[in-house]
Short mmCIF file of C-alpha atoms and ligand atoms in Angstrom, two decimals:
data_model
loop_
_atom_site.label_atom_id
_atom_site.label_comp_id
_atom_site.label_asym_id
_atom_site.label_seq_id
_atom_site.Cartn_x
_atom_site.Cartn_y
_atom_site.Cartn_z
CA UNK A 1 49.58 -108.65 -80.09
CA UNK A 2 47.02 -106.33 -81.65
CA UNK A 3 49.42 -105.67 -84.52
CA UNK A 4 48.80 -109.26 -85.66
CA UNK A 5 45.12 -108.59 -86.22
CA UNK A 6 45.78 -105.53 -88.34
CA UNK A 7 45.38 -106.29 -92.05
CA UNK A 8 47.86 -104.87 -94.57
CA UNK A 9 47.12 -101.61 -96.37
CA UNK A 10 45.80 -103.30 -99.52
CA UNK A 11 43.47 -105.52 -97.47
CA UNK A 12 42.39 -102.52 -95.45
CA UNK A 13 41.25 -100.72 -98.62
CA UNK A 14 39.51 -103.91 -99.76
CA UNK A 15 37.63 -104.18 -96.48
CA UNK A 16 36.35 -100.63 -96.96
CA UNK A 17 35.46 -101.44 -100.58
CA UNK A 18 33.63 -104.61 -99.50
CA UNK A 19 31.50 -102.74 -96.95
CA UNK A 20 30.27 -100.50 -99.75
CA UNK A 21 29.61 -103.17 -102.41
CA UNK A 22 27.71 -105.24 -99.84
CA UNK A 23 24.86 -102.74 -100.05
CA UNK A 24 25.12 -102.16 -103.80
CA UNK A 25 23.35 -104.02 -106.55
CA UNK A 26 26.30 -105.13 -108.68
CA UNK A 27 27.08 -108.51 -110.15
CA UNK A 28 29.86 -110.38 -108.30
CA UNK A 29 31.87 -110.54 -111.53
CA UNK A 30 31.82 -106.79 -111.97
CA UNK A 31 32.64 -106.22 -108.29
CA UNK A 32 35.71 -108.42 -108.65
CA UNK A 33 36.78 -106.65 -111.85
CA UNK A 34 36.57 -103.27 -110.12
CA UNK A 35 38.30 -104.43 -106.93
CA UNK A 36 41.40 -106.04 -108.39
CA UNK A 37 44.53 -104.19 -109.35
CA UNK A 38 45.01 -104.57 -113.13
CA UNK A 39 48.78 -104.71 -113.12
CA UNK A 40 51.87 -103.87 -111.13
CA UNK A 41 55.19 -103.41 -112.82
CA UNK A 42 58.30 -103.89 -110.72
CA UNK A 43 61.60 -102.59 -111.97
CA UNK A 44 65.09 -102.99 -110.59
CA UNK A 45 67.69 -100.77 -112.14
CA UNK A 46 71.27 -99.87 -111.47
CA UNK A 47 72.80 -96.41 -111.28
CA UNK A 48 76.53 -95.76 -111.00
CA UNK A 49 76.96 -93.42 -108.04
CA UNK A 50 79.85 -92.66 -105.70
CA UNK A 51 82.12 -95.05 -107.56
CA UNK A 52 79.87 -98.09 -107.45
CA UNK A 53 76.63 -99.46 -108.90
CA UNK A 54 73.56 -99.06 -106.69
CA UNK A 55 70.44 -101.07 -107.44
CA UNK A 56 67.03 -99.47 -106.83
CA UNK A 57 63.58 -101.05 -106.80
CA UNK A 58 60.57 -99.18 -108.13
CA UNK A 59 56.91 -99.88 -108.89
CA UNK A 60 54.12 -98.53 -111.03
CA UNK A 61 50.77 -100.06 -110.33
CA UNK A 62 47.67 -99.58 -112.47
CA UNK A 63 44.50 -100.30 -110.57
CA UNK A 64 41.76 -99.47 -113.06
CA UNK A 65 41.76 -98.40 -116.71
CA UNK A 66 38.04 -97.71 -116.98
CA UNK A 67 39.24 -94.24 -117.96
CA UNK A 68 42.58 -93.33 -119.45
CA UNK A 69 45.04 -91.93 -118.75
CA UNK A 70 45.42 -93.43 -115.32
CA UNK A 71 46.65 -91.05 -112.65
CA UNK A 72 48.50 -91.09 -109.38
CA UNK A 73 51.67 -89.93 -107.69
CA UNK A 74 55.15 -91.38 -107.41
CA UNK A 75 56.37 -91.81 -103.85
CA UNK A 76 59.99 -91.91 -102.66
CA UNK A 77 60.29 -93.67 -99.32
CA UNK A 78 62.43 -96.49 -97.95
CA UNK A 79 59.40 -98.65 -97.08
CA UNK A 80 57.67 -98.52 -100.47
CA UNK A 81 56.38 -101.97 -101.45
CA UNK A 82 53.92 -103.62 -103.81
CA UNK A 83 51.12 -103.87 -101.24
CA UNK A 84 51.39 -100.14 -100.56
CA UNK A 85 51.44 -98.95 -104.19
CA UNK A 86 48.52 -101.24 -105.03
CA UNK A 87 46.48 -99.88 -102.12
CA UNK A 88 47.31 -96.33 -103.12
CA UNK A 89 46.50 -97.03 -106.79
CA UNK A 90 43.09 -98.39 -105.76
CA UNK A 91 42.44 -95.28 -103.67
CA UNK A 92 43.31 -93.18 -106.74
CA UNK A 93 40.62 -94.95 -108.80
CA UNK A 94 37.92 -94.18 -106.23
CA UNK A 95 39.24 -90.68 -105.54
CA UNK A 96 39.21 -89.71 -109.22
CA UNK A 97 35.72 -91.13 -109.66
CA UNK A 98 34.41 -89.30 -106.59
CA UNK A 99 35.68 -85.87 -107.66
CA UNK A 100 34.97 -86.50 -111.35
CA UNK A 101 38.47 -86.21 -112.74
CA UNK A 102 38.43 -88.35 -115.88
CA UNK A 103 41.17 -90.77 -114.91
CA UNK A 104 41.71 -94.34 -113.84
CA UNK A 105 43.83 -95.03 -110.77
CA UNK A 106 47.56 -95.66 -110.61
CA UNK A 107 50.45 -95.16 -108.23
CA UNK A 108 54.19 -95.53 -108.25
CA UNK A 109 56.96 -95.71 -105.77
CA UNK A 110 60.69 -96.00 -105.42
CA UNK A 111 62.38 -97.61 -102.39
CA UNK A 112 64.72 -94.82 -101.48
CA UNK A 113 65.30 -92.37 -98.68
CA UNK A 114 65.76 -89.14 -100.64
CA UNK A 115 67.70 -87.64 -97.71
CA UNK A 116 70.51 -90.13 -98.37
CA UNK A 117 71.32 -88.61 -101.77
CA UNK A 118 72.57 -85.32 -103.20
CA UNK A 119 70.29 -83.50 -105.68
CA UNK A 120 72.44 -84.41 -108.70
CA UNK A 121 72.34 -88.07 -107.64
CA UNK A 122 68.58 -87.94 -107.17
CA UNK A 123 68.32 -86.50 -110.66
CA UNK A 124 70.26 -89.42 -112.12
CA UNK A 125 68.13 -91.93 -110.18
CA UNK A 126 64.86 -90.21 -111.13
CA UNK A 127 65.76 -89.99 -114.81
CA UNK A 128 66.72 -93.67 -114.85
CA UNK A 129 63.47 -94.68 -113.13
CA UNK A 130 61.48 -92.44 -115.49
CA UNK A 131 63.27 -94.00 -118.49
CA UNK A 132 62.15 -97.47 -117.39
CA UNK A 133 58.54 -96.33 -116.99
CA UNK A 134 58.44 -94.22 -120.18
CA UNK A 135 59.64 -97.03 -122.42
CA UNK A 136 56.73 -99.17 -121.20
CA UNK A 137 54.17 -96.33 -121.57
CA UNK A 138 53.81 -96.21 -117.79
CA UNK A 139 54.48 -92.50 -118.18
CA UNK A 140 52.57 -91.12 -121.14
CA UNK A 141 50.16 -88.15 -121.56
CA UNK A 142 47.43 -90.41 -122.95
CA UNK A 143 47.99 -93.46 -120.79
CA UNK A 144 49.60 -92.84 -117.43
CA UNK A 145 50.28 -89.48 -115.83
CA UNK A 146 52.22 -89.45 -112.55
CA UNK A 147 52.42 -86.60 -110.04
CA UNK A 148 54.21 -85.85 -106.77
CA UNK A 149 53.55 -87.81 -103.61
CA UNK A 150 55.51 -88.35 -100.37
CA UNK A 151 59.19 -87.59 -100.92
CA UNK A 152 58.78 -86.07 -104.39
CA UNK A 153 57.81 -82.61 -105.61
CA UNK A 154 58.14 -80.12 -108.44
CA UNK A 155 61.84 -80.81 -108.90
CA UNK A 156 61.36 -84.52 -109.60
CA UNK A 157 58.42 -83.83 -111.91
CA UNK A 158 60.60 -81.40 -113.92
CA UNK A 159 63.22 -84.14 -114.38
CA UNK A 160 60.54 -86.61 -115.43
CA UNK A 161 58.95 -84.31 -118.03
CA UNK A 162 62.36 -83.47 -119.44
CA UNK A 163 63.24 -87.16 -119.65
CA UNK A 164 59.96 -87.87 -121.46
CA UNK A 165 60.48 -84.97 -123.87
CA UNK A 166 63.99 -86.22 -124.71
CA UNK A 167 62.62 -89.68 -125.48
CA UNK A 168 59.59 -88.37 -127.43
CA UNK A 169 60.91 -85.41 -129.34
CA UNK A 170 57.88 -85.08 -131.63
CA UNK A 171 55.14 -85.46 -129.03
CA UNK A 172 53.43 -82.09 -128.97
CA UNK A 173 51.68 -83.04 -125.73
CA UNK A 174 54.84 -84.09 -123.93
CA UNK A 175 54.26 -81.68 -121.05
CA UNK A 176 51.04 -83.47 -120.15
CA UNK A 177 52.98 -86.65 -119.30
CA UNK A 178 53.24 -85.68 -115.63
CA UNK A 179 51.62 -83.10 -113.34
CA UNK A 180 52.86 -81.16 -110.35
CA UNK A 181 55.60 -79.57 -112.47
CA UNK A 182 57.11 -76.19 -111.71
CA UNK A 183 55.49 -73.30 -113.59
CA UNK A 184 58.44 -72.90 -115.95
CA UNK A 185 58.16 -76.55 -117.02
CA UNK A 186 54.42 -76.42 -117.76
CA UNK A 187 52.99 -76.46 -114.24
CA UNK A 188 49.94 -74.60 -113.03
CA UNK A 189 49.55 -72.03 -110.30
CA UNK A 190 48.15 -73.38 -107.07
CA UNK A 191 49.22 -77.04 -107.59
CA UNK A 192 51.81 -77.13 -104.80
CA UNK A 193 49.32 -76.16 -102.10
CA UNK A 194 46.33 -77.83 -103.80
CA UNK A 195 45.96 -80.80 -101.46
CA UNK A 196 46.15 -78.55 -98.38
CA UNK A 197 43.72 -76.12 -100.00
CA UNK A 198 41.41 -79.03 -100.75
CA UNK A 199 41.46 -80.07 -97.08
CA UNK A 200 40.44 -76.52 -96.14
CA UNK A 201 37.63 -76.46 -98.74
CA UNK A 202 36.46 -79.89 -97.57
CA UNK A 203 36.22 -78.70 -93.98
CA UNK A 204 34.47 -75.49 -95.01
CA UNK A 205 31.92 -77.51 -96.94
CA UNK A 206 31.39 -79.90 -94.01
CA UNK A 207 30.76 -76.94 -91.70
CA UNK A 208 28.19 -75.53 -94.16
CA UNK A 209 25.89 -78.39 -93.11
CA UNK A 210 24.82 -77.95 -89.47
CA UNK A 211 23.08 -81.33 -89.57
CA UNK A 212 26.38 -83.05 -90.35
CA UNK A 213 28.35 -80.96 -87.86
CA UNK A 214 25.82 -81.91 -85.18
CA UNK A 215 26.84 -85.57 -85.58
CA UNK A 216 30.24 -84.63 -84.16
CA UNK A 217 28.79 -82.74 -81.19
CA UNK A 218 30.49 -79.61 -82.51
CA UNK A 219 28.65 -76.51 -83.71
CA UNK A 220 29.25 -73.27 -85.58
CA UNK A 221 31.99 -72.88 -88.15
CA UNK A 222 35.76 -73.35 -88.20
CA UNK A 223 36.43 -70.19 -86.20
CA UNK A 224 38.13 -71.08 -82.90
CA UNK A 225 38.11 -74.84 -83.56
CA UNK A 226 41.06 -76.64 -81.90
CA UNK A 227 42.97 -78.63 -84.49
CA UNK A 228 45.82 -81.16 -84.29
CA UNK A 229 47.81 -81.71 -87.49
CA UNK A 230 49.97 -84.80 -87.83
CA UNK A 231 52.69 -84.26 -90.44
CA UNK A 232 53.77 -80.86 -91.69
CA UNK A 233 54.78 -81.94 -95.18
CA UNK A 234 53.33 -80.46 -98.33
CA UNK A 235 49.77 -81.34 -97.31
CA UNK A 236 49.74 -80.67 -93.56
CA UNK A 237 51.75 -77.45 -93.64
CA UNK A 238 49.47 -75.77 -96.16
CA UNK A 239 46.28 -77.04 -94.55
CA UNK A 240 47.42 -75.78 -91.12
CA UNK A 241 48.42 -72.40 -92.50
CA UNK A 242 45.16 -71.84 -94.42
CA UNK A 243 42.92 -72.99 -91.57
CA UNK A 244 44.71 -70.80 -89.01
CA UNK A 245 45.14 -67.72 -91.16
CA UNK A 246 41.93 -67.71 -93.18
CA UNK A 247 39.35 -69.54 -91.04
CA UNK A 248 40.35 -68.54 -87.53
CA UNK A 249 41.02 -72.13 -86.43
CA UNK A 250 43.53 -72.75 -83.65
CA UNK A 251 46.28 -75.23 -84.46
CA UNK A 252 46.78 -76.44 -80.88
CA UNK A 253 49.04 -79.36 -81.74
CA UNK A 254 51.38 -80.51 -84.48
CA UNK A 255 53.20 -83.81 -84.79
CA UNK A 256 56.44 -84.35 -86.68
CA UNK A 257 59.03 -87.11 -86.96
CA UNK A 258 61.01 -85.97 -83.89
CA UNK A 259 58.11 -85.11 -81.59
CA UNK A 260 55.17 -82.77 -81.22
CA UNK A 261 54.33 -79.23 -80.18
CA UNK A 262 51.35 -78.07 -78.15
CA UNK A 263 49.81 -74.72 -77.31
CA UNK A 264 46.22 -74.37 -76.06
CA UNK A 265 46.10 -70.83 -77.41
CA UNK A 266 47.10 -71.98 -80.90
CA UNK A 267 50.62 -72.34 -82.29
CA UNK A 268 52.16 -69.65 -84.44
CA UNK A 269 52.22 -71.89 -87.47
CA UNK A 270 54.61 -69.71 -89.49
CA UNK A 271 57.15 -69.88 -86.65
CA UNK A 272 56.78 -73.65 -86.45
CA UNK A 273 57.22 -74.04 -90.22
CA UNK A 274 60.27 -71.73 -90.23
CA UNK A 275 61.86 -73.82 -87.46
CA UNK A 276 61.03 -77.04 -89.32
CA UNK A 277 62.61 -75.71 -92.51
CA UNK A 278 65.73 -74.60 -90.66
CA UNK A 279 66.30 -77.69 -88.48
CA UNK A 280 64.31 -80.50 -90.09
CA UNK A 281 62.26 -81.04 -86.91
CA UNK A 282 60.21 -79.39 -84.16
CA UNK A 283 62.54 -80.02 -81.20
CA UNK A 284 63.80 -76.75 -79.60
CA UNK A 285 61.14 -74.77 -81.45
CA UNK A 286 60.70 -71.38 -79.76
CA UNK A 287 56.91 -71.73 -79.77
CA UNK A 288 54.72 -74.31 -78.01
CA UNK A 289 55.47 -77.03 -75.48
CA UNK A 290 57.61 -79.84 -76.90
CA UNK A 291 56.26 -83.38 -76.56
CA UNK A 292 58.96 -85.99 -77.21
CA UNK A 293 56.44 -88.73 -78.05
CA UNK A 294 54.59 -86.92 -80.81
CA UNK A 295 52.18 -89.77 -81.53
CA UNK A 296 50.55 -89.22 -78.11
CA UNK A 297 49.17 -85.94 -79.42
CA UNK A 298 46.98 -87.94 -81.81
CA UNK A 299 45.06 -88.86 -78.69
CA UNK A 300 44.89 -85.33 -77.30
CA UNK A 301 41.68 -83.46 -76.59
CA UNK A 302 40.87 -81.36 -79.68
CA UNK A 303 37.98 -80.71 -82.08
CA UNK A 304 39.50 -81.82 -85.35
CA UNK A 305 42.32 -84.26 -86.01
CA UNK A 306 44.11 -84.02 -89.36
CA UNK A 307 46.42 -86.97 -90.08
CA UNK A 308 48.41 -85.60 -93.02
CA UNK A 309 51.44 -87.85 -93.22
CA UNK A 310 51.12 -91.50 -94.05
CA UNK A 311 49.01 -94.61 -93.85
CA UNK A 312 48.13 -96.58 -90.75
CA UNK A 313 48.84 -93.98 -88.05
CA UNK A 314 45.42 -94.48 -86.49
CA UNK A 315 45.20 -98.19 -85.92
CA UNK A 316 44.01 -100.87 -83.53
CA UNK A 317 46.54 -99.74 -80.95
CA UNK A 318 45.32 -96.18 -80.51
CA UNK A 319 41.80 -95.96 -82.05
CA UNK A 320 40.05 -96.44 -78.72
CA UNK A 321 41.92 -93.50 -77.23
CA UNK A 322 41.36 -90.93 -80.00
CA UNK A 323 39.41 -88.04 -78.51
CA UNK A 324 38.77 -85.81 -81.54
CA UNK A 325 35.09 -86.06 -82.58
CA UNK A 326 36.03 -85.26 -86.18
CA UNK A 327 38.90 -86.69 -88.24
CA UNK A 328 39.72 -85.49 -91.72
CA UNK A 329 42.06 -87.80 -93.62
CA UNK A 330 44.48 -85.50 -95.42
CA UNK A 331 46.87 -88.43 -95.97
CA UNK A 332 46.02 -91.58 -97.91
CA UNK A 333 44.87 -94.40 -95.65
CA UNK A 334 45.80 -92.90 -92.26
CA UNK A 335 43.02 -94.88 -90.53
CA UNK A 336 43.21 -98.66 -90.84
CA UNK A 337 40.05 -100.68 -91.50
CA UNK A 338 40.15 -101.99 -87.93
CA UNK A 339 40.49 -98.52 -86.45
CA UNK A 340 37.75 -97.27 -88.76
CA UNK A 341 35.34 -99.75 -87.23
CA UNK A 342 36.26 -98.77 -83.67
CA UNK A 343 35.96 -95.06 -84.43
CA UNK A 344 32.62 -95.56 -86.15
CA UNK A 345 31.27 -97.42 -83.15
CA UNK A 346 32.45 -94.57 -80.96
CA UNK A 347 30.52 -92.07 -83.09
CA UNK A 348 33.58 -90.30 -84.40
CA UNK A 349 32.97 -88.73 -87.81
CA UNK A 350 35.62 -89.33 -90.45
CA UNK A 351 35.88 -87.27 -93.63
CA UNK A 352 37.54 -89.95 -95.77
CA UNK A 353 40.80 -89.67 -97.70
CA UNK A 354 39.33 -90.34 -101.12
CA UNK A 355 37.43 -87.09 -100.70
CA UNK A 356 39.53 -85.08 -98.25
CA UNK A 357 42.85 -85.20 -100.10
CA UNK A 358 41.46 -85.08 -103.63
CA UNK A 359 42.53 -81.45 -104.05
CA UNK A 360 45.89 -82.58 -105.39
CA UNK A 361 44.58 -84.70 -108.23
CA UNK A 362 41.87 -82.16 -108.99
CA UNK A 363 44.42 -79.44 -109.69
CA UNK A 364 46.57 -82.03 -111.49
CA UNK A 365 43.60 -82.47 -113.80
CA UNK A 366 43.54 -78.72 -114.46
CA UNK A 367 47.28 -78.82 -115.16
CA UNK A 368 46.89 -81.70 -117.60
CA UNK A 369 44.07 -79.86 -119.42
CA UNK A 370 46.25 -76.72 -119.52
CA UNK A 371 49.11 -78.72 -121.04
CA UNK A 372 46.86 -80.31 -123.67
CA UNK A 373 45.26 -76.99 -124.59
CA UNK A 374 48.65 -75.26 -124.67
CA UNK A 375 47.27 -72.11 -123.10
CA UNK A 376 47.20 -70.64 -119.61
CA UNK A 377 43.75 -70.48 -117.99
CA UNK A 378 42.33 -66.96 -118.12
CA UNK A 379 44.58 -65.74 -120.90
CA UNK A 380 41.72 -65.16 -123.34
CA UNK A 381 39.01 -63.92 -120.95
CA UNK A 382 40.69 -61.97 -118.18
CA UNK A 383 40.94 -58.52 -119.79
CA UNK A 384 37.56 -58.87 -121.51
CA UNK A 385 36.01 -59.58 -118.12
CA UNK A 386 37.77 -56.57 -116.63
CA UNK A 387 36.56 -54.33 -119.50
CA UNK A 388 32.92 -55.37 -118.98
CA UNK A 389 33.16 -54.81 -115.24
CA UNK A 390 34.71 -51.41 -115.85
CA UNK A 391 31.76 -50.52 -118.11
CA UNK A 392 29.38 -51.30 -115.28
CA UNK A 393 31.34 -49.32 -112.68
CA UNK A 394 31.62 -46.32 -114.98
CA UNK A 395 27.92 -46.45 -115.78
CA UNK A 396 26.99 -46.60 -112.08
CA UNK A 397 29.27 -43.67 -111.32
CA UNK A 398 27.83 -41.68 -114.26
CA UNK A 399 24.27 -42.36 -113.12
CA UNK A 400 25.11 -41.35 -109.58
CA UNK A 401 26.74 -38.10 -110.76
CA UNK A 402 23.95 -37.27 -113.28
CA UNK A 403 21.20 -37.75 -110.74
CA UNK A 404 23.13 -36.27 -107.82
CA UNK A 405 22.72 -39.51 -105.84
CA UNK A 406 26.11 -39.27 -104.18
CA UNK A 407 26.79 -43.02 -104.47
CA UNK A 408 30.40 -43.98 -104.07
CA UNK A 409 31.81 -47.43 -104.61
CA UNK A 410 34.44 -48.28 -102.02
CA UNK A 411 37.97 -48.46 -103.44
CA UNK A 412 38.30 -52.01 -102.14
CA UNK A 413 35.13 -53.13 -103.91
CA UNK A 414 36.26 -51.43 -107.13
CA UNK A 415 39.69 -53.01 -106.98
CA UNK A 416 38.27 -56.47 -106.46
CA UNK A 417 35.41 -56.13 -108.93
CA UNK A 418 37.70 -54.75 -111.61
CA UNK A 419 40.31 -57.49 -111.33
CA UNK A 420 39.56 -60.32 -113.77
CA UNK A 421 40.24 -63.89 -112.73
CA UNK A 422 43.75 -65.11 -113.53
CA UNK A 423 44.97 -68.69 -113.47
CA UNK A 424 45.27 -68.91 -109.68
CA UNK A 425 41.75 -67.58 -109.07
CA UNK A 426 40.34 -69.97 -111.65
CA UNK A 427 42.19 -72.93 -110.15
CA UNK A 428 40.83 -72.07 -106.71
CA UNK A 429 37.34 -71.64 -108.06
CA UNK A 430 37.49 -74.98 -109.87
CA UNK A 431 38.86 -76.71 -106.79
CA UNK A 432 36.25 -75.17 -104.50
CA UNK A 433 33.47 -76.20 -106.86
CA UNK A 434 34.85 -79.74 -107.10
CA UNK A 435 35.10 -80.14 -103.32
CA UNK A 436 31.59 -78.80 -102.74
CA UNK A 437 29.96 -80.98 -105.37
CA UNK A 438 31.80 -84.13 -104.32
CA UNK A 439 30.82 -83.58 -100.68
CA UNK A 440 27.21 -83.12 -101.67
CA UNK A 441 27.21 -86.33 -103.69
CA UNK A 442 28.58 -88.23 -100.66
CA UNK A 443 26.25 -86.67 -98.13
CA UNK A 444 23.20 -87.35 -100.27
CA UNK A 445 23.94 -91.08 -100.10
CA UNK A 446 24.86 -90.82 -96.40
CA UNK A 447 21.56 -89.18 -95.50
CA UNK A 448 19.26 -90.91 -97.95
CA UNK A 449 20.19 -94.50 -97.19
CA UNK A 450 19.63 -96.07 -93.78
CA UNK A 451 22.12 -98.83 -94.62
CA UNK A 452 24.93 -96.29 -95.10
CA UNK A 453 26.38 -95.42 -91.74
CA UNK A 454 29.23 -93.10 -92.58
CA UNK A 455 30.85 -90.79 -95.10
CA UNK A 456 33.52 -93.30 -96.13
CA UNK A 457 30.95 -95.89 -97.09
CA UNK A 458 29.00 -93.19 -98.94
CA UNK A 459 32.14 -92.03 -100.77
CA UNK A 460 32.96 -95.58 -101.87
CA UNK A 461 29.38 -96.12 -103.06
CA UNK A 462 29.40 -92.96 -105.20
CA UNK A 463 32.83 -93.82 -106.62
CA UNK A 464 32.19 -97.52 -107.27
CA UNK A 465 28.86 -96.73 -108.88
CA UNK A 466 30.58 -94.39 -111.33
CA UNK A 467 33.35 -96.86 -112.12
CA UNK A 468 30.74 -99.62 -112.59
CA UNK A 469 28.71 -97.46 -114.98
CA UNK A 470 31.76 -96.70 -117.03
CA UNK A 471 32.70 -100.40 -117.27
CA UNK A 472 29.10 -101.25 -118.17
CA UNK A 473 28.88 -98.65 -120.89
CA UNK A 474 32.23 -99.34 -122.48
CA UNK A 475 31.95 -103.11 -122.26
CA UNK A 476 34.74 -105.33 -121.03
N1 LIG B 501 49.79 -88.07 -104.96
C1 LIG B 501 48.59 -87.30 -104.90
C2 LIG B 501 47.45 -88.16 -104.39
O1 LIG B 501 47.64 -89.10 -103.68
C3 LIG B 501 48.28 -86.60 -106.20
C4 LIG B 501 48.01 -87.47 -107.38
C5 LIG B 501 47.90 -86.74 -108.70
O2 LIG B 501 47.88 -85.51 -108.70
O3 LIG B 501 47.84 -87.42 -109.71
O4 LIG B 501 46.30 -87.87 -104.60
#
């Protein structure tokens, strides 16, 4: 019954967009131009596999070209459809604007269950799909730069970049045609875990503002907070690991395809991930209590709920029963517009997807810049930085010895101070900075304007305002 009232994903994003523009001073024509999806290309192609021709359907949707290239992942899942890729492309536009990565929004998808195919078959399918997109400039370093999403990863991106390079043998920037590549194919350190890292940095930044934390009824920092993570894919697994191992949070519950696991004392997340890798699920895991109906754990008593799998998992059916006072959307669109309204009325604070999962595209941006500059970050500065720091340490030690002061610098301090920043440290620093600044831009609007009730609305306002300014300055 309630399912009938739930709008589709694309409409859900539009409802959120409309709430924001309702309090903005933009002309209706411009609002419409920003809202609509510029184009969606559908391709059906055949691949000869297992002795017969199989036809696949794929999409690449471009939501906004106010900045180019446009950016967004390619998803492999059986349920991929036009409505979904258009919603995800729109979210990419707002996400990129919010975290100031200079891209428009795009998204692609292929209707396929990757588990049905062998790696060499997936390679053939991916190369064929990439060929269709490349020949229409829907993969191109200057125009449209895909990345991994659900069901794809470094391996697929390596096939795509190779396919592009074969078709554009003289393009010196070929490697910048896609991000999320393995290091040996032009990737960047820290990209794989970037979205999970971004979720951690987002939470850290939220907890730096006691006024904001107070709205959830929680207090203090992340230490000891009880967290439920839904989905232990590339985003959820890294977020859970970082929060447990580096911030002292307790991952009390996890939810996977085949059920959930619970432990009040906090699950040993490495053990859970090892079991998941070995068996493909969480059933029979040696740690935690197994819950056959995993989705029920979304409604469990905890401090922070992290939906990190897919859209629509918190909806009209379960929103009233969610008990977490704080939700951070690590997935794209995990809370439907209807559920969002219910949760808002119940005073639950939501850190919205367009901010919370922007770590992935942020590090994609660094990778793209690295590819265009043809040099690894830190290569020029690292040793110079170390040499200057060494000068300082040696001078301090000389002064101490000359004056008989007896100062000694601890070996740990010296080691850390004398190690210049390499690519990984720089990527983390850039990501941390991005997440802090974007949060501050959202919270400013949230706190300054009485007509802005929540962080999602604030995030949309910041993003739409930036997109609007760029349309206004470039002219249509
Ligand atoms: N698919 C990821 C997202 O939804 C990453 C996109 C990118 O890096 O371009 O944000």
